[in-house]
Amino acid sequence: MRVVTFNVNGIRAARRRGFDAWLAGRRPDVLALQELRCSAGDVPELPGYHLAHDLGTLPGRNGVAIATRVPPLAVRSWATHPPVARGLPAFAHEGRFIEVDLAQAPVTVGCLYLPKGGLPAELQRPGSMREQPDGGAKYRRKMGFLDAFARELTRNRRAAAAAGREYLLLGDLNIAHLPHDVTNWRAARKMEGFLPEEREWLGAQLGPRTLVDVVRALHGGRPGPLTWWSWAGASFDKDVGWRIDHQLATPVLARAATAVAVDKGLSADARLSDHAPLVVDYSL
């Protein structure tokens, strides 16, 4: 079973850059998409796939989807099944999470687009930021989301286990976990997405009885593989980026993973997005 997670940074833009040809060539069994950033009328028809999505209500922002070759047994989004964890209902309209029960395997798959966040107030320096200082508002919002989503994730994982299903969380988590996941990791320690408390949160979701970072387990203790490069400068050509796209699986499913690849593309001009598709093959 080939599983891909991909932040397309706008599905219409990605299709103009060659998304359809990439999909026809890769032929994943499960495809999780983040940041569709489109209206219902612009959701593409993907031949050979059933597409479940939650676009949210924020025009031109967010939006998640899961495409499967076999129609799923069940679909749950926060629009139709509001989250239970305290603090998450405020995010339910933003198109950040969707979950399906696969029909072709006893696996529940979640797709998450986690808020990017920002810096805490004490790290904000006017004149050195792309955005205006906000006193740490975006940072607090992200940390609140993380706290609540940890409880929701545990609940969902346990519900899957009770139903005899493995659990797989896919998506752009906007957090890099280890120094191997960031090219310039020392400088990144004071950047959103690699703050100590963010990394601690991600580490707390992982464990031998909960969820396994499948990519790190397959790739080992080597740098990379990276999945995101800034549009600015020559980051892509120099391979200066981050791994913020993840596949986190329950241990039994993680042990079935056989190969990982990142479809980075050959050149900056040929990129489908500022992210690259993260591909994992599972032997089920």
PDB file of C-alpha atoms in Angstrom, residues 39-161:
ATOM      1  CA  SER A  39     -13.775  26.468  -3.025  1.00  0.00           C
ATOM      2  CA  ALA A  40     -15.944  23.392  -3.521  1.00  0.00           C
ATOM      3  CA  GLY A  41     -16.251  24.190  -7.215  1.00  0.00           C
ATOM      4  CA  ASP A  42     -12.488  23.991  -7.654  1.00  0.00           C
ATOM      5  CA  VAL A  43     -11.985  20.614  -5.974  1.00  0.00           C
ATOM      6  CA  PRO A  44     -10.501  18.476  -8.756  1.00  0.00           C
ATOM      7  CA  GLU A  45     -11.839  15.240 -10.124  1.00  0.00           C
ATOM      8  CA  LEU A  46      -9.091  12.681  -9.609  1.00  0.00           C
ATOM      9  CA  PRO A  47      -9.743   9.774 -11.981  1.00  0.00           C
ATOM     10  CA  GLY A  48      -9.643   6.462 -10.162  1.00  0.00           C
ATOM     11  CA  TYR A  49      -9.982   8.013  -6.716  1.00  0.00           C
ATOM     12  CA  HIS A  50     -12.656   8.748  -4.177  1.00  0.00           C
ATOM     13  CA  LEU A  51     -11.948  12.146  -2.604  1.00  0.00           C
ATOM     14  CA  ALA A  52     -13.164  13.133   0.866  1.00  0.00           C
ATOM     15  CA  HIS A  53     -12.451  16.713   1.880  1.00  0.00           C
ATOM     16  CA  ASP A  54     -13.052  19.495   4.361  1.00  0.00           C
ATOM     17  CA  LEU A  55     -12.333  22.885   2.841  1.00  0.00           C
ATOM     18  CA  GLY A  56     -13.271  24.941   5.872  1.00  0.00           C
ATOM     19  CA  THR A  57     -14.934  28.342   5.729  1.00  0.00           C
ATOM     20  CA  LEU A  58     -11.873  30.614   5.412  1.00  0.00           C
ATOM     21  CA  PRO A  59     -11.726  31.711   1.751  1.00  0.00           C
ATOM     22  CA  GLY A  60      -8.455  30.786   0.068  1.00  0.00           C
ATOM     23  CA  ARG A  61      -6.955  29.187   3.168  1.00  0.00           C
ATOM     24  CA  ASN A  62      -6.358  25.711   4.571  1.00  0.00           C
ATOM     25  CA  GLY A  63      -8.445  22.753   3.373  1.00  0.00           C
ATOM     26  CA  VAL A  64      -7.607  19.053   3.720  1.00  0.00           C
ATOM     27  CA  ALA A  65      -8.524  15.946   1.746  1.00  0.00           C
ATOM     28  CA  ILE A  66      -7.883  12.212   1.564  1.00  0.00           C
ATOM     29  CA  ALA A  67      -8.069  10.394  -1.775  1.00  0.00           C
ATOM     30  CA  THR A  68      -8.408   6.611  -1.829  1.00  0.00           C
ATOM     31  CA  ARG A  69      -8.682   4.109  -4.658  1.00  0.00           C
ATOM     32  CA  VAL A  70     -11.432   2.258  -2.801  1.00  0.00           C
ATOM     33  CA  PRO A  71     -14.246   4.279  -1.238  1.00  0.00           C
ATOM     34  CA  PRO A  72     -13.609   4.436   2.527  1.00  0.00           C
ATOM     35  CA  LEU A  73     -15.897   2.737   4.998  1.00  0.00           C
ATOM     36  CA  ALA A  74     -16.351   5.973   6.930  1.00  0.00           C
ATOM     37  CA  VAL A  75     -15.363   9.636   6.709  1.00  0.00           C
ATOM     38  CA  ARG A  76     -15.124  12.026   9.649  1.00  0.00           C
ATOM     39  CA  SER A  77     -14.189  15.684   9.441  1.00  0.00           C
ATOM     40  CA  TRP A  78     -14.435  18.348  12.080  1.00  0.00           C
ATOM     41  CA  ALA A  79     -17.213  19.928  10.022  1.00  0.00           C
ATOM     42  CA  THR A  80     -19.411  16.821  10.381  1.00  0.00           C
ATOM     43  CA  HIS A  81     -17.952  15.296  13.563  1.00  0.00           C
ATOM     44  CA  PRO A  82     -16.827  18.180  15.795  1.00  0.00           C
ATOM     45  CA  PRO A  83     -13.723  17.477  17.874  1.00  0.00           C
ATOM     46  CA  VAL A  84     -14.245  16.499  21.474  1.00  0.00           C
ATOM     47  CA  ALA A  85     -11.080  17.848  23.093  1.00  0.00           C
ATOM     48  CA  ARG A  86     -11.549  21.152  24.859  1.00  0.00           C
ATOM     49  CA  GLY A  87     -10.019  23.966  22.814  1.00  0.00           C
ATOM     50  CA  LEU A  88     -10.389  22.369  19.381  1.00  0.00           C
ATOM     51  CA  PRO A  89     -13.962  23.417  18.466  1.00  0.00           C
ATOM     52  CA  ALA A  90     -12.639  26.935  17.794  1.00  0.00           C
ATOM     53  CA  PHE A  91     -10.634  25.415  14.911  1.00  0.00           C
ATOM     54  CA  ALA A  92     -13.386  23.150  13.566  1.00  0.00           C
ATOM     55  CA  HIS A  93     -14.412  25.558  10.782  1.00  0.00           C
ATOM     56  CA  GLU A  94     -10.879  26.020   9.438  1.00  0.00           C
ATOM     57  CA  GLY A  95     -10.546  22.871   7.321  1.00  0.00           C
ATOM     58  CA  ARG A  96      -7.643  21.362   9.262  1.00  0.00           C
ATOM     59  CA  PHE A  97      -8.519  17.713   9.880  1.00  0.00           C
ATOM     60  CA  ILE A  98     -10.222  14.794   8.189  1.00  0.00           C
ATOM     61  CA  GLU A  99     -10.168  11.078   8.956  1.00  0.00           C
ATOM     62  CA  VAL A 100     -11.209   7.967   7.033  1.00  0.00           C
ATOM     63  CA  ASP A 101     -11.510   4.254   7.748  1.00  0.00           C
ATOM     64  CA  LEU A 102      -9.912   2.463   4.824  1.00  0.00           C
ATOM     65  CA  ALA A 103     -11.843  -0.353   3.163  1.00  0.00           C
ATOM     66  CA  GLN A 104      -8.802  -2.092   1.667  1.00  0.00           C
ATOM     67  CA  ALA A 105      -6.920  -2.435   4.989  1.00  0.00           C
ATOM     68  CA  PRO A 106      -7.768  -2.297   8.721  1.00  0.00           C
ATOM     69  CA  VAL A 107      -6.323   1.200   9.044  1.00  0.00           C
ATOM     70  CA  THR A 108      -7.769   4.546  10.066  1.00  0.00           C
ATOM     71  CA  VAL A 109      -6.026   7.476   8.375  1.00  0.00           C
ATOM     72  CA  GLY A 110      -6.059  11.043   9.667  1.00  0.00           C
ATOM     73  CA  CYS A 111      -4.934  14.065   7.656  1.00  0.00           C
ATOM     74  CA  LEU A 112      -3.886  17.169   9.593  1.00  0.00           C
ATOM     75  CA  TYR A 113      -2.829  20.676   8.638  1.00  0.00           C
ATOM     76  CA  LEU A 114      -1.468  22.066  11.883  1.00  0.00           C
ATOM     77  CA  PRO A 115      -1.341  25.856  12.414  1.00  0.00           C
ATOM     78  CA  LYS A 116       1.989  27.415  11.471  1.00  0.00           C
ATOM     79  CA  GLY A 117       2.071  29.525  14.596  1.00  0.00           C
ATOM     80  CA  GLY A 118       4.609  32.214  15.374  1.00  0.00           C
ATOM     81  CA  LEU A 119       7.218  33.277  17.884  1.00  0.00           C
ATOM     82  CA  PRO A 120       6.649  33.950  21.573  1.00  0.00           C
ATOM     83  CA  ALA A 121       6.724  37.634  22.425  1.00  0.00           C
ATOM     84  CA  GLU A 122      10.228  37.509  23.947  1.00  0.00           C
ATOM     85  CA  LEU A 123      11.727  36.230  20.667  1.00  0.00           C
ATOM     86  CA  GLN A 124      10.028  38.773  18.418  1.00  0.00           C
ATOM     87  CA  ARG A 125      12.363  41.438  17.067  1.00  0.00           C
ATOM     88  CA  PRO A 126      10.795  44.268  15.028  1.00  0.00           C
ATOM     89  CA  GLY A 127      12.622  44.750  11.755  1.00  0.00           C
ATOM     90  CA  SER A 128      13.896  41.174  11.610  1.00  0.00           C
ATOM     91  CA  MET A 129      10.507  39.539  10.989  1.00  0.00           C
ATOM     92  CA  ARG A 130       8.543  39.090   7.786  1.00  0.00           C
ATOM     93  CA  GLU A 131       5.348  39.825   9.702  1.00  0.00           C
ATOM     94  CA  GLN A 132       4.487  42.519  12.191  1.00  0.00           C
ATOM     95  CA  PRO A 133       5.080  41.551  15.848  1.00  0.00           C
ATOM     96  CA  ASP A 134       1.880  40.285  17.430  1.00  0.00           C
ATOM     97  CA  GLY A 135       2.905  39.918  21.045  1.00  0.00           C
ATOM     98  CA  GLY A 136       2.985  36.134  20.716  1.00  0.00           C
ATOM     99  CA  ALA A 137      -0.678  35.720  19.728  1.00  0.00           C
ATOM    100  CA  LYS A 138      -0.031  33.180  16.946  1.00  0.00           C
ATOM    101  CA  TYR A 139       2.398  31.301  19.157  1.00  0.00           C
ATOM    102  CA  ARG A 140      -0.183  30.991  21.942  1.00  0.00           C
ATOM    103  CA  ARG A 141      -2.830  29.896  19.451  1.00  0.00           C
ATOM    104  CA  LYS A 142      -0.615  27.125  18.082  1.00  0.00           C
ATOM    105  CA  MET A 143       0.397  25.926  21.527  1.00  0.00           C
ATOM    106  CA  GLY A 144      -3.259  25.813  22.540  1.00  0.00           C
ATOM    107  CA  PHE A 145      -4.014  23.742  19.461  1.00  0.00           C
ATOM    108  CA  LEU A 146      -1.156  21.355  20.254  1.00  0.00           C
ATOM    109  CA  ASP A 147      -2.336  20.844  23.806  1.00  0.00           C
ATOM    110  CA  ALA A 148      -5.877  20.064  22.689  1.00  0.00           C
ATOM    111  CA  PHE A 149      -4.961  17.989  19.644  1.00  0.00           C
ATOM    112  CA  ALA A 150      -2.755  15.693  21.729  1.00  0.00           C
ATOM    113  CA  ARG A 151      -5.873  14.630  23.642  1.00  0.00           C
ATOM    114  CA  GLU A 152      -7.916  14.295  20.464  1.00  0.00           C
ATOM    115  CA  LEU A 153      -5.209  12.218  18.789  1.00  0.00           C
ATOM    116  CA  THR A 154      -5.031   9.840  21.742  1.00  0.00           C
ATOM    117  CA  ARG A 155      -8.787   9.466  21.672  1.00  0.00           C
ATOM    118  CA  ASN A 156      -8.843   8.761  17.928  1.00  0.00           C
ATOM    119  CA  ARG A 157      -5.969   6.294  18.118  1.00  0.00           C
ATOM    120  CA  ARG A 158      -7.650   4.387  20.932  1.00  0.00           C
ATOM    121  CA  ALA A 159     -10.966   4.370  19.068  1.00  0.00           C
ATOM    122  CA  ALA A 160      -9.223   2.834  16.065  1.00  0.00           C
ATOM    123  CA  ALA A 161      -7.592   0.196  18.269  1.00  0.00           C
TER     124      ALA A 161
END
